Amino acid sequence: MEFGKVDPQELAHIDFSLPPDPLENTLVLKGKKAKASLIYIGCAKWGRKEWLGKIYPKGTKDSNFLEQYVKHYNSIELNATHYKIYDAESIAKWAAKAKGVDFKFCPKIPQIISHYSSFHNVDEMTTAFLEGVLAFQEHLGPIFLQISEKYSPAGKEKLFKYLRSLPTDLQFFLEVRHPNWFADTIIRKELFDTLRYLNIGAVITDTAGRRDCAHMELTVPKTFIRYVGNSLHPTDYVRIDQWIERIKYWLDHGLEELYFFMHMHNEALSPELTVYLIDKLNKIDNLHLKKPQFMQPGLF
């Protein structure tokens, strides 16, 4: 992910502190630990040739990448669906790769809807998309809508109307990027109040160059975090440590589901940072989350 990328020399001068929880988070976090919180960790793509010889056996065919990925992670932020509407038959083939495993696919709404339509005449496309991803069945995780960085609050009514049209029996998350969604306190409150009313989650994006997108808003008792690392720069680990503290707090106060997706400007290094993340998570609550297993012991 290139969003929020800065010159590496700037990283040491950025304040990566996570903002305090908004008071409104208490509306969805009830103060008591959930009986069984669900935690899913993954990346954005399984088709990473850079992982051959690292976590995928050398010689693995592209068609077998997903079945290898499932051995290392329990979820995927499915960016493939952002570029094409897949039919149910295609989706079912992916779902079959996770048969018998607690694994979630989190599909991204196609860009033909999210970026190029202004949410005009999108009902048929949305229906086709949803009919396809429903074939994931028990492996379907949250569906997320990322709108363009150029989409400002000037178009909020069209966006809110579209959000109101989405089926309520599926979990959706929204990611906004235009700075005015965060800079204007009235608009910010309206956005997150609307999501809370519609039971739609707010994607939290933690990237170096756009600290406003790490907003800490929980509009449902679930969170969807897109973390963008910087090729294992020392600040990557400091930032993860802060996230561990915040996640522990949320879990202790009633967070029901956590989806944490690792991005990297150099995706070859994503497995290393997810190992660090998962090792830290496993210690905070005696969890037993799976983590990437390297082909060469001692590689990380």
PDB file of C-alpha atoms in Angstrom:
ATOM      1  CA  MET A   1       0.000   0.000   0.000  1.00  0.00           C
ATOM      2  CA  GLU A   2       1.419   3.386  -1.018  1.00  0.00           C
ATOM      3  CA  PHE A   3      -1.155   5.475   0.846  1.00  0.00           C
ATOM      4  CA  GLY A   4       0.559   7.661   3.423  1.00  0.00           C
ATOM      5  CA  LYS A   5       4.082   6.793   2.302  1.00  0.00           C
ATOM      6  CA  VAL A   6       6.785   9.254   3.369  1.00  0.00           C
ATOM      7  CA  ASP A   7      10.515   9.556   2.824  1.00  0.00           C
ATOM      8  CA  PRO A   8      12.215   7.128   5.244  1.00  0.00           C
ATOM      9  CA  GLN A   9      14.260  10.017   6.636  1.00  0.00           C
ATOM     10  CA  GLU A  10      11.046  11.589   7.933  1.00  0.00           C
ATOM     11  CA  LEU A  11       9.974   8.566   9.998  1.00  0.00           C
ATOM     12  CA  ALA A  12      12.042   9.417  13.059  1.00  0.00           C
ATOM     13  CA  HIS A  13      10.331  12.832  13.253  1.00  0.00           C
ATOM     14  CA  ILE A  14       6.704  11.686  13.060  1.00  0.00           C
ATOM     15  CA  ASP A  15       4.556  11.460  16.171  1.00  0.00           C
ATOM     16  CA  PHE A  16       3.171   7.940  15.910  1.00  0.00           C
ATOM     17  CA  SER A  17       1.253   8.145  19.194  1.00  0.00           C
ATOM     18  CA  LEU A  18      -2.247   6.749  18.936  1.00  0.00           C
ATOM     19  CA  PRO A  19      -4.907   9.290  19.928  1.00  0.00           C
ATOM     20  CA  PRO A  20      -7.002   8.646  23.031  1.00  0.00           C
ATOM     21  CA  ASP A  21     -10.279   6.810  22.695  1.00  0.00           C
ATOM     22  CA  PRO A  22     -13.209   9.069  21.803  1.00  0.00           C
ATOM     23  CA  LEU A  23     -15.821   9.232  24.551  1.00  0.00           C
ATOM     24  CA  GLU A  24     -18.363   7.734  22.140  1.00  0.00           C
ATOM     25  CA  ASN A  25     -16.491   4.418  22.189  1.00  0.00           C
ATOM     26  CA  THR A  26     -18.185   3.727  25.516  1.00  0.00           C
ATOM     27  CA  LEU A  27     -21.461   3.473  23.599  1.00  0.00           C
ATOM     28  CA  VAL A  28     -20.280   0.230  21.989  1.00  0.00           C
ATOM     29  CA  LEU A  29     -17.727  -1.044  24.518  1.00  0.00           C
ATOM     30  CA  LYS A  30     -19.760  -1.987  27.556  1.00  0.00           C
ATOM     31  CA  GLY A  31     -16.857  -2.246  29.987  1.00  0.00           C
ATOM     32  CA  LYS A  32     -16.888  -6.007  30.426  1.00  0.00           C
ATOM     33  CA  LYS A  33     -14.670  -8.476  28.623  1.00  0.00           C
ATOM     34  CA  ALA A  34     -16.477 -10.430  25.893  1.00  0.00           C
ATOM     35  CA  LYS A  35     -16.921 -14.140  26.595  1.00  0.00           C
ATOM     36  CA  ALA A  36     -14.923 -15.067  23.508  1.00  0.00           C
ATOM     37  CA  SER A  37     -13.326 -12.329  21.413  1.00  0.00           C
ATOM     38  CA  LEU A  38     -12.516 -13.279  17.834  1.00  0.00           C
ATOM     39  CA  ILE A  39      -9.126 -12.150  16.547  1.00  0.00           C
ATOM     40  CA  TYR A  40      -8.128 -12.359  12.897  1.00  0.00           C
ATOM     41  CA  ILE A  41      -4.729 -11.380  11.494  1.00  0.00           C
ATOM     42  CA  GLY A  42      -3.752 -11.277   7.853  1.00  0.00           C
ATOM     43  CA  CYS A  43      -2.361  -9.424   4.854  1.00  0.00           C
ATOM     44  CA  ALA A  44      -3.918  -7.918   1.737  1.00  0.00           C
ATOM     45  CA  LYS A  45      -2.879 -10.512  -0.859  1.00  0.00           C
ATOM     46  CA  TRP A  46      -1.887 -14.148  -0.891  1.00  0.00           C
ATOM     47  CA  GLY A  47      -0.179 -14.026  -4.310  1.00  0.00           C
ATOM     48  CA  ARG A  48       3.204 -12.770  -3.134  1.00  0.00           C
ATOM     49  CA  LYS A  49       6.049 -14.347  -5.067  1.00  0.00           C
ATOM     50  CA  GLU A  50       8.450 -12.676  -2.598  1.00  0.00           C
ATOM     51  CA  TRP A  51       7.273 -15.218  -0.008  1.00  0.00           C
ATOM     52  CA  LEU A  52       8.536 -18.190  -2.023  1.00  0.00           C
ATOM     53  CA  GLY A  53      11.280 -19.799   0.008  1.00  0.00           C
ATOM     54  CA  LYS A  54      10.227 -17.721   3.015  1.00  0.00           C
ATOM     55  CA  ILE A  55       6.802 -19.003   4.063  1.00  0.00           C
ATOM     56  CA  TYR A  56       5.787 -20.678   0.793  1.00  0.00           C
ATOM     57  CA  PRO A  57       7.835 -23.655  -0.427  1.00  0.00           C
ATOM     58  CA  LYS A  58      10.019 -22.878  -3.420  1.00  0.00           C
ATOM     59  CA  GLY A  59       8.350 -23.989  -6.610  1.00  0.00           C
ATOM     60  CA  THR A  60       4.802 -23.403  -5.334  1.00  0.00           C
ATOM     61  CA  LYS A  61       2.531 -22.662  -8.278  1.00  0.00           C
ATOM     62  CA  ASP A  62       0.492 -19.451  -8.300  1.00  0.00           C
ATOM     63  CA  SER A  63      -2.699 -21.530  -8.171  1.00  0.00           C
ATOM     64  CA  ASN A  64      -1.562 -23.018  -4.853  1.00  0.00           C
ATOM     65  CA  PHE A  65      -0.583 -19.779  -3.108  1.00  0.00           C
ATOM     66  CA  LEU A  66      -3.897 -19.474  -1.264  1.00  0.00           C
ATOM     67  CA  GLU A  67      -3.740 -22.938   0.262  1.00  0.00           C
ATOM     68  CA  GLN A  68      -0.243 -22.067   1.495  1.00  0.00           C
ATOM     69  CA  TYR A  69      -1.405 -18.691   2.826  1.00  0.00           C
ATOM     70  CA  VAL A  70      -4.151 -20.351   4.898  1.00  0.00           C
ATOM     71  CA  LYS A  71      -1.480 -22.307   6.749  1.00  0.00           C
ATOM     72  CA  HIS A  72       0.031 -19.077   8.102  1.00  0.00           C
ATOM     73  CA  TYR A  73      -2.842 -16.636   8.614  1.00  0.00           C
ATOM     74  CA  ASN A  74      -6.487 -16.842   9.643  1.00  0.00           C
ATOM     75  CA  SER A  75      -7.798 -14.034   7.422  1.00  0.00           C
ATOM     76  CA  ILE A  76      -7.172 -12.060   4.255  1.00  0.00           C
ATOM     77  CA  GLU A  77      -8.061  -8.486   3.349  1.00  0.00           C
ATOM     78  CA  LEU A  78      -9.340  -9.403  -0.074  1.00  0.00           C
ATOM     79  CA  ASN A  79      -8.266  -6.607  -2.409  1.00  0.00           C
ATOM     80  CA  ALA A  80      -8.820  -8.800  -5.471  1.00  0.00           C
ATOM     81  CA  THR A  81     -12.555  -8.038  -5.345  1.00  0.00           C
ATOM     82  CA  HIS A  82     -11.771  -4.316  -5.610  1.00  0.00           C
ATOM     83  CA  TYR A  83     -10.826  -4.757  -9.265  1.00  0.00           C
ATOM     84  CA  LYS A  84     -13.416  -7.255 -10.484  1.00  0.00           C
ATOM     85  CA  ILE A  85     -16.837  -8.571  -9.574  1.00  0.00           C
ATOM     86  CA  TYR A  86     -16.400 -12.323  -9.116  1.00  0.00           C
ATOM     87  CA  ASP A  87     -19.235 -14.784  -9.545  1.00  0.00           C
ATOM     88  CA  ALA A  88     -20.242 -17.289  -6.877  1.00  0.00           C
ATOM     89  CA  GLU A  89     -18.468 -20.147  -8.633  1.00  0.00           C
ATOM     90  CA  SER A  90     -15.115 -18.365  -8.501  1.00  0.00           C
ATOM     91  CA  ILE A  91     -15.608 -17.354  -4.864  1.00  0.00           C
ATOM     92  CA  ALA A  92     -16.570 -20.906  -3.882  1.00  0.00           C
ATOM     93  CA  LYS A  93     -13.250 -22.177  -5.246  1.00  0.00           C
ATOM     94  CA  TRP A  94     -11.397 -19.785  -2.936  1.00  0.00           C
ATOM     95  CA  ALA A  95     -13.578 -20.745   0.007  1.00  0.00           C
ATOM     96  CA  ALA A  96     -12.794 -24.421  -0.615  1.00  0.00           C
ATOM     97  CA  LYS A  97      -9.116 -23.691   0.065  1.00  0.00           C
ATOM     98  CA  ALA A  98     -10.073 -22.849   3.670  1.00  0.00           C
ATOM     99  CA  LYS A  99     -12.371 -25.811   4.226  1.00  0.00           C
ATOM    100  CA  GLY A 100     -12.231 -27.038   7.819  1.00  0.00           C
ATOM    101  CA  VAL A 101     -10.212 -24.012   8.964  1.00  0.00           C
ATOM    102  CA  ASP A 102     -11.351 -20.967  10.961  1.00  0.00           C
ATOM    103  CA  PHE A 103     -10.497 -18.481   8.247  1.00  0.00           C
ATOM    104  CA  LYS A 104     -12.177 -15.276   7.104  1.00  0.00           C
ATOM    105  CA  PHE A 105     -12.127 -13.540   3.720  1.00  0.00           C
ATOM    106  CA  CYS A 106     -12.806  -9.790   4.043  1.00  0.00           C
ATOM    107  CA  PRO A 107     -13.720  -8.640   0.525  1.00  0.00           C
ATOM    108  CA  LYS A 108     -13.338  -5.064  -0.660  1.00  0.00           C
ATOM    109  CA  ILE A 109     -16.240  -3.528  -2.564  1.00  0.00           C
ATOM    110  CA  PRO A 110     -15.328  -3.091  -6.266  1.00  0.00           C
ATOM    111  CA  GLN A 111     -13.858   0.238  -7.308  1.00  0.00           C
ATOM    112  CA  ILE A 112     -16.422   0.543 -10.083  1.00  0.00           C
ATOM    113  CA  ILE A 113     -18.853   1.193  -7.210  1.00  0.00           C
ATOM    114  CA  SER A 114     -16.623   2.856  -4.623  1.00  0.00           C
ATOM    115  CA  HIS A 115     -14.466   5.109  -6.796  1.00  0.00           C
ATOM    116  CA  TYR A 116     -16.044   5.639 -10.209  1.00  0.00           C
ATOM    117  CA  SER A 117     -19.807   5.809  -9.730  1.00  0.00           C
ATOM    118  CA  SER A 118     -20.480   8.595  -7.200  1.00  0.00           C
ATOM    119  CA  PHE A 119     -22.917   5.933  -5.936  1.00  0.00           C
ATOM    120  CA  HIS A 120     -25.240   6.530  -8.864  1.00  0.00           C
ATOM    121  CA  ASN A 121     -27.007   3.508 -10.437  1.00  0.00           C
ATOM    122  CA  VAL A 122     -25.005   0.959  -8.453  1.00  0.00           C
ATOM    123  CA  ASP A 123     -27.783  -1.315  -7.182  1.00  0.00           C
ATOM    124  CA  GLU A 124     -27.268  -4.043  -9.788  1.00  0.00           C
ATOM    125  CA  MET A 125     -23.493  -4.022  -9.399  1.00  0.00           C
ATOM    126  CA  THR A 126     -23.781  -4.180  -5.618  1.00  0.00           C
ATOM    127  CA  THR A 127     -26.210  -7.086  -5.868  1.00  0.00           C
ATOM    128  CA  ALA A 128     -23.875  -8.960  -8.218  1.00  0.00           C
ATOM    129  CA  PHE A 129     -20.926  -8.365  -5.894  1.00  0.00           C
ATOM    130  CA  LEU A 130     -22.823  -9.539  -2.824  1.00  0.00           C
ATOM    131  CA  GLU A 131     -24.230 -12.592  -4.586  1.00  0.00           C
ATOM    132  CA  GLY A 132     -20.671 -13.563  -5.376  1.00  0.00           C
ATOM    133  CA  VAL A 133     -19.108 -13.066  -1.946  1.00  0.00           C
ATOM    134  CA  LEU A 134     -21.964 -14.853  -0.176  1.00  0.00           C
ATOM    135  CA  ALA A 135     -20.441 -18.012  -1.640  1.00  0.00           C
ATOM    136  CA  PHE A 136     -17.722 -17.697   1.021  1.00  0.00           C
ATOM    137  CA  GLN A 137     -20.452 -18.875   3.424  1.00  0.00           C
ATOM    138  CA  GLU A 138     -18.971 -19.402   6.917  1.00  0.00           C
ATOM    139  CA  HIS A 139     -15.670 -17.979   5.707  1.00  0.00           C
ATOM    140  CA  LEU A 140     -17.150 -14.561   4.901  1.00  0.00           C
ATOM    141  CA  GLY A 141     -15.776 -11.875   7.201  1.00  0.00           C
ATOM    142  CA  PRO A 142     -16.602  -8.158   7.194  1.00  0.00           C
ATOM    143  CA  ILE A 143     -17.054  -6.467   3.822  1.00  0.00           C
ATOM    144  CA  PHE A 144     -15.309  -3.136   3.523  1.00  0.00           C
ATOM    145  CA  LEU A 145     -15.982  -0.074   1.440  1.00  0.00           C
ATOM    146  CA  GLN A 146     -13.019   2.197   0.790  1.00  0.00           C
ATOM    147  CA  ILE A 147     -13.928   5.448  -0.871  1.00  0.00           C
ATOM    148  CA  SER A 148     -11.483   7.542  -2.854  1.00  0.00           C
ATOM    149  CA  GLU A 149      -9.121   9.993  -1.181  1.00  0.00           C
ATOM    150  CA  LYS A 150     -10.734  12.596  -3.453  1.00  0.00           C
ATOM    151  CA  TYR A 151     -14.248  11.841  -2.170  1.00  0.00           C
ATOM    152  CA  SER A 152     -14.977  14.667   0.240  1.00  0.00           C
ATOM    153  CA  PRO A 153     -17.865  15.246   2.648  1.00  0.00           C
ATOM    154  CA  ALA A 154     -19.494  17.276  -0.127  1.00  0.00           C
ATOM    155  CA  GLY A 155     -20.808  13.909  -1.323  1.00  0.00           C
ATOM    156  CA  LYS A 156     -21.879  12.677   2.095  1.00  0.00           C
ATOM    157  CA  GLU A 157     -25.599  12.421   1.301  1.00  0.00           C
ATOM    158  CA  LYS A 158     -24.971  10.106  -1.652  1.00  0.00           C
ATOM    159  CA  LEU A 159     -22.608   8.011   0.481  1.00  0.00           C
ATOM    160  CA  PHE A 160     -25.005   7.815   3.432  1.00  0.00           C
ATOM    161  CA  LYS A 161     -27.881   6.859   1.116  1.00  0.00           C
ATOM    162  CA  TYR A 162     -25.768   4.040  -0.289  1.00  0.00           C
ATOM    163  CA  LEU A 163     -24.819   2.849   3.194  1.00  0.00           C
ATOM    164  CA  ARG A 164     -28.498   2.784   4.166  1.00  0.00           C
ATOM    165  CA  SER A 165     -29.201   0.542   1.156  1.00  0.00           C
ATOM    166  CA  LEU A 166     -26.791  -2.183   2.261  1.00  0.00           C
ATOM    167  CA  PRO A 167     -28.214  -5.378   3.802  1.00  0.00           C
ATOM    168  CA  THR A 168     -28.257  -5.303   7.596  1.00  0.00           C
ATOM    169  CA  ASP A 169     -27.506  -9.006   8.033  1.00  0.00           C
ATOM    170  CA  LEU A 170     -23.921  -8.538   6.824  1.00  0.00           C
ATOM    171  CA  GLN A 171     -21.137  -6.658   8.582  1.00  0.00           C
ATOM    172  CA  PHE A 172     -19.753  -3.699   6.639  1.00  0.00           C
ATOM    173  CA  PHE A 173     -16.869  -1.346   7.409  1.00  0.00           C
ATOM    174  CA  LEU A 174     -16.177   2.036   5.804  1.00  0.00           C
ATOM    175  CA  GLU A 175     -12.795   3.639   5.124  1.00  0.00           C
ATOM    176  CA  VAL A 176     -12.708   7.372   4.320  1.00  0.00           C
ATOM    177  CA  ARG A 177      -9.548   9.223   3.336  1.00  0.00           C
ATOM    178  CA  HIS A 178     -10.300  12.820   2.366  1.00  0.00           C
ATOM    179  CA  PRO A 179      -8.836  15.024   5.157  1.00  0.00           C
ATOM    180  CA  ASN A 180     -12.085  16.976   5.622  1.00  0.00           C
ATOM    181  CA  TRP A 181     -13.823  13.910   7.064  1.00  0.00           C
ATOM    182  CA  PHE A 182     -11.524  14.312  10.066  1.00  0.00           C
ATOM    183  CA  ALA A 183     -10.623  18.021  10.136  1.00  0.00           C
ATOM    184  CA  ASP A 184     -14.181  19.337  10.487  1.00  0.00           C
ATOM    185  CA  THR A 185     -15.440  18.264  13.923  1.00  0.00           C
ATOM    186  CA  ILE A 186     -19.113  18.545  12.951  1.00  0.00           C
ATOM    187  CA  ILE A 187     -18.683  16.443   9.834  1.00  0.00           C
ATOM    188  CA  ARG A 188     -16.541  13.932  11.718  1.00  0.00           C
ATOM    189  CA  LYS A 189     -19.224  13.514  14.382  1.00  0.00           C
ATOM    190  CA  GLU A 190     -21.959  13.148  11.767  1.00  0.00           C
ATOM    191  CA  LEU A 191     -19.959  10.482   9.947  1.00  0.00           C
ATOM    192  CA  PHE A 192     -19.284   8.312  12.964  1.00  0.00           C
ATOM    193  CA  ASP A 193     -22.772   8.850  14.450  1.00  0.00           C
ATOM    194  CA  THR A 194     -24.234   7.681  11.130  1.00  0.00           C
ATOM    195  CA  LEU A 195     -22.051   4.580  11.073  1.00  0.00           C
ATOM    196  CA  ARG A 196     -22.994   3.814  14.670  1.00  0.00           C
ATOM    197  CA  TYR A 197     -26.695   4.176  13.864  1.00  0.00           C
ATOM    198  CA  LEU A 198     -26.370   1.895  10.814  1.00  0.00           C
ATOM    199  CA  ASN A 199     -24.239  -0.681  12.684  1.00  0.00           C
ATOM    200  CA  ILE A 200     -21.403  -0.166  10.205  1.00  0.00           C
ATOM    201  CA  GLY A 201     -17.814  -0.259  11.415  1.00  0.00           C
ATOM    202  CA  ALA A 202     -15.139   2.372  10.817  1.00  0.00           C
ATOM    203  CA  VAL A 203     -11.863   1.214   9.266  1.00  0.00           C
ATOM    204  CA  ILE A 204      -8.817   2.542  11.134  1.00  0.00           C
ATOM    205  CA  THR A 205      -5.835   3.126   8.846  1.00  0.00           C
ATOM    206  CA  ASP A 206      -2.455   3.610  10.519  1.00  0.00           C
ATOM    207  CA  THR A 207       0.025   4.994   8.019  1.00  0.00           C
ATOM    208  CA  ALA A 208       2.952   7.376   8.459  1.00  0.00           C
ATOM    209  CA  GLY A 209       1.829  10.253   6.269  1.00  0.00           C
ATOM    210  CA  ARG A 210      -1.840  10.420   7.291  1.00  0.00           C
ATOM    211  CA  ARG A 211      -2.085  10.304  11.063  1.00  0.00           C
ATOM    212  CA  ASP A 212      -5.670  11.598  10.952  1.00  0.00           C
ATOM    213  CA  CYS A 213      -6.804   8.244   9.536  1.00  0.00           C
ATOM    214  CA  ALA A 214      -5.729   6.527  12.772  1.00  0.00           C
ATOM    215  CA  HIS A 215      -8.850   7.907  14.403  1.00  0.00           C
ATOM    216  CA  MET A 216      -9.624   5.259  17.088  1.00  0.00           C
ATOM    217  CA  GLU A 217     -13.383   5.447  16.503  1.00  0.00           C
ATOM    218  CA  LEU A 218     -15.341   2.278  17.309  1.00  0.00           C
ATOM    219  CA  THR A 219     -18.860   2.484  15.906  1.00  0.00           C
ATOM    220  CA  VAL A 220     -19.560  -1.219  16.515  1.00  0.00           C
ATOM    221  CA  PRO A 221     -17.931  -3.537  19.094  1.00  0.00           C
ATOM    222  CA  LYS A 222     -15.541  -4.671  16.376  1.00  0.00           C
ATOM    223  CA  THR A 223     -12.565  -3.066  14.673  1.00  0.00           C
ATOM    224  CA  PHE A 224     -10.859  -3.332  11.297  1.00  0.00           C
ATOM    225  CA  ILE A 225      -7.276  -2.032  11.340  1.00  0.00           C
ATOM    226  CA  ARG A 226      -5.150  -1.470   8.240  1.00  0.00           C
ATOM    227  CA  TYR A 227      -1.582  -1.047   9.441  1.00  0.00           C
ATOM    228  CA  VAL A 228       1.031   0.206   6.972  1.00  0.00           C
ATOM    229  CA  GLY A 229       4.600  -0.609   8.003  1.00  0.00           C
ATOM    230  CA  ASN A 230       7.798   0.885   6.654  1.00  0.00           C
ATOM    231  CA  SER A 231      10.001  -2.066   5.711  1.00  0.00           C
ATOM    232  CA  LEU A 232      10.850  -2.988   9.333  1.00  0.00           C
ATOM    233  CA  HIS A 233      12.010   0.479  10.278  1.00  0.00           C
ATOM    234  CA  PRO A 234      12.487   0.701  14.083  1.00  0.00           C
ATOM    235  CA  THR A 235       9.311   2.785  14.350  1.00  0.00           C
ATOM    236  CA  ASP A 236       7.298  -0.166  13.014  1.00  0.00           C
ATOM    237  CA  TYR A 237       7.914  -2.077  16.236  1.00  0.00           C
ATOM    238  CA  VAL A 238       7.233   0.907  18.485  1.00  0.00           C
ATOM    239  CA  ARG A 239       3.916   1.413  16.706  1.00  0.00           C
ATOM    240  CA  ILE A 240       2.975  -2.247  17.087  1.00  0.00           C
ATOM    241  CA  ASP A 241       3.733  -2.042  20.820  1.00  0.00           C
ATOM    242  CA  GLN A 242       1.280   0.862  21.087  1.00  0.00           C
ATOM    243  CA  TRP A 243      -1.346  -1.128  19.237  1.00  0.00           C
ATOM    244  CA  ILE A 244      -0.918  -4.054  21.611  1.00  0.00           C
ATOM    245  CA  GLU A 245      -1.696  -1.757  24.556  1.00  0.00           C
ATOM    246  CA  ARG A 246      -4.774  -0.327  22.835  1.00  0.00           C
ATOM    247  CA  ILE A 247      -6.048  -3.720  21.705  1.00  0.00           C
ATOM    248  CA  LYS A 248      -5.659  -5.113  25.217  1.00  0.00           C
ATOM    249  CA  TYR A 249      -7.673  -2.210  26.586  1.00  0.00           C
ATOM    250  CA  TRP A 250     -10.403  -2.751  24.003  1.00  0.00           C
ATOM    251  CA  LEU A 251     -10.529  -6.492  24.631  1.00  0.00           C
ATOM    252  CA  ASP A 252     -10.741  -5.931  28.370  1.00  0.00           C
ATOM    253  CA  HIS A 253     -13.669  -3.559  27.847  1.00  0.00           C
ATOM    254  CA  GLY A 254     -15.797  -5.608  25.488  1.00  0.00           C
ATOM    255  CA  LEU A 255     -14.327  -5.671  21.982  1.00  0.00           C
ATOM    256  CA  GLU A 256     -15.907  -8.679  20.266  1.00  0.00           C
ATOM    257  CA  GLU A 257     -13.953  -8.949  17.016  1.00  0.00           C
ATOM    258  CA  LEU A 258     -10.589  -7.684  15.822  1.00  0.00           C
ATOM    259  CA  TYR A 259      -9.359  -7.715  12.229  1.00  0.00           C
ATOM    260  CA  PHE A 260      -5.773  -6.527  11.829  1.00  0.00           C
ATOM    261  CA  PHE A 261      -4.278  -6.448   8.345  1.00  0.00           C
ATOM    262  CA  MET A 262      -0.593  -5.931   7.775  1.00  0.00           C
ATOM    263  CA  HIS A 263       0.486  -3.795   4.846  1.00  0.00           C
ATOM    264  CA  MET A 264       4.017  -2.853   3.898  1.00  0.00           C
ATOM    265  CA  HIS A 265       5.486  -0.667   1.195  1.00  0.00           C
ATOM    266  CA  ASN A 266       7.711  -3.702   0.616  1.00  0.00           C
ATOM    267  CA  GLU A 267       5.277  -6.601   1.042  1.00  0.00           C
ATOM    268  CA  ALA A 268       8.115  -9.105   1.116  1.00  0.00           C
ATOM    269  CA  LEU A 269       8.630  -8.100   4.747  1.00  0.00           C
ATOM    270  CA  SER A 270       5.032  -8.372   5.956  1.00  0.00           C
ATOM    271  CA  PRO A 271       5.473 -11.863   7.485  1.00  0.00           C
ATOM    272  CA  GLU A 272       8.268 -10.654   9.774  1.00  0.00           C
ATOM    273  CA  LEU A 273       6.156  -7.892  11.283  1.00  0.00           C
ATOM    274  CA  THR A 274       3.095 -10.096  11.667  1.00  0.00           C
ATOM    275  CA  VAL A 275       5.207 -12.557  13.659  1.00  0.00           C
ATOM    276  CA  TYR A 276       6.153  -9.721  16.000  1.00  0.00           C
ATOM    277  CA  LEU A 277       2.511  -8.632  16.276  1.00  0.00           C
ATOM    278  CA  ILE A 278       1.146 -12.109  16.939  1.00  0.00           C
ATOM    279  CA  ASP A 279       3.820 -12.981  19.492  1.00  0.00           C
ATOM    280  CA  LYS A 280       2.851  -9.842  21.421  1.00  0.00           C
ATOM    281  CA  LEU A 281      -0.888 -10.555  21.110  1.00  0.00           C
ATOM    282  CA  ASN A 282      -0.482 -14.140  22.299  1.00  0.00           C
ATOM    283  CA  LYS A 283       1.127 -12.874  25.493  1.00  0.00           C
ATOM    284  CA  ILE A 284      -1.546 -10.387  26.501  1.00  0.00           C
ATOM    285  CA  ASP A 285      -4.393 -12.841  26.973  1.00  0.00           C
ATOM    286  CA  ASN A 286      -3.000 -16.354  26.678  1.00  0.00           C
ATOM    287  CA  LEU A 287      -4.082 -16.468  23.048  1.00  0.00           C
ATOM    288  CA  HIS A 288      -2.971 -19.104  20.599  1.00  0.00           C
ATOM    289  CA  LEU A 289      -3.094 -17.261  17.292  1.00  0.00           C
ATOM    290  CA  LYS A 290      -1.335 -18.879  14.371  1.00  0.00           C
ATOM    291  CA  LYS A 291       1.606 -17.026  12.895  1.00  0.00           C
ATOM    292  CA  PRO A 292       3.759 -17.345   9.771  1.00  0.00           C
ATOM    293  CA  GLN A 293       6.162 -20.248   9.894  1.00  0.00           C
ATOM    294  CA  PHE A 294       9.390 -19.617   8.010  1.00  0.00           C
ATOM    295  CA  MET A 295      10.844 -22.271   5.730  1.00  0.00           C
ATOM    296  CA  GLN A 296      14.308 -21.703   7.204  1.00  0.00           C
ATOM    297  CA  PRO A 297      14.333 -21.921  11.020  1.00  0.00           C
ATOM    298  CA  GLY A 298      15.988 -18.900  12.545  1.00  0.00           C
ATOM    299  CA  LEU A 299      15.221 -16.679   9.536  1.00  0.00           C
ATOM    300  CA  PHE A 300      13.298 -14.455  11.900  1.00  0.00           C
TER     301      PHE A 300
END
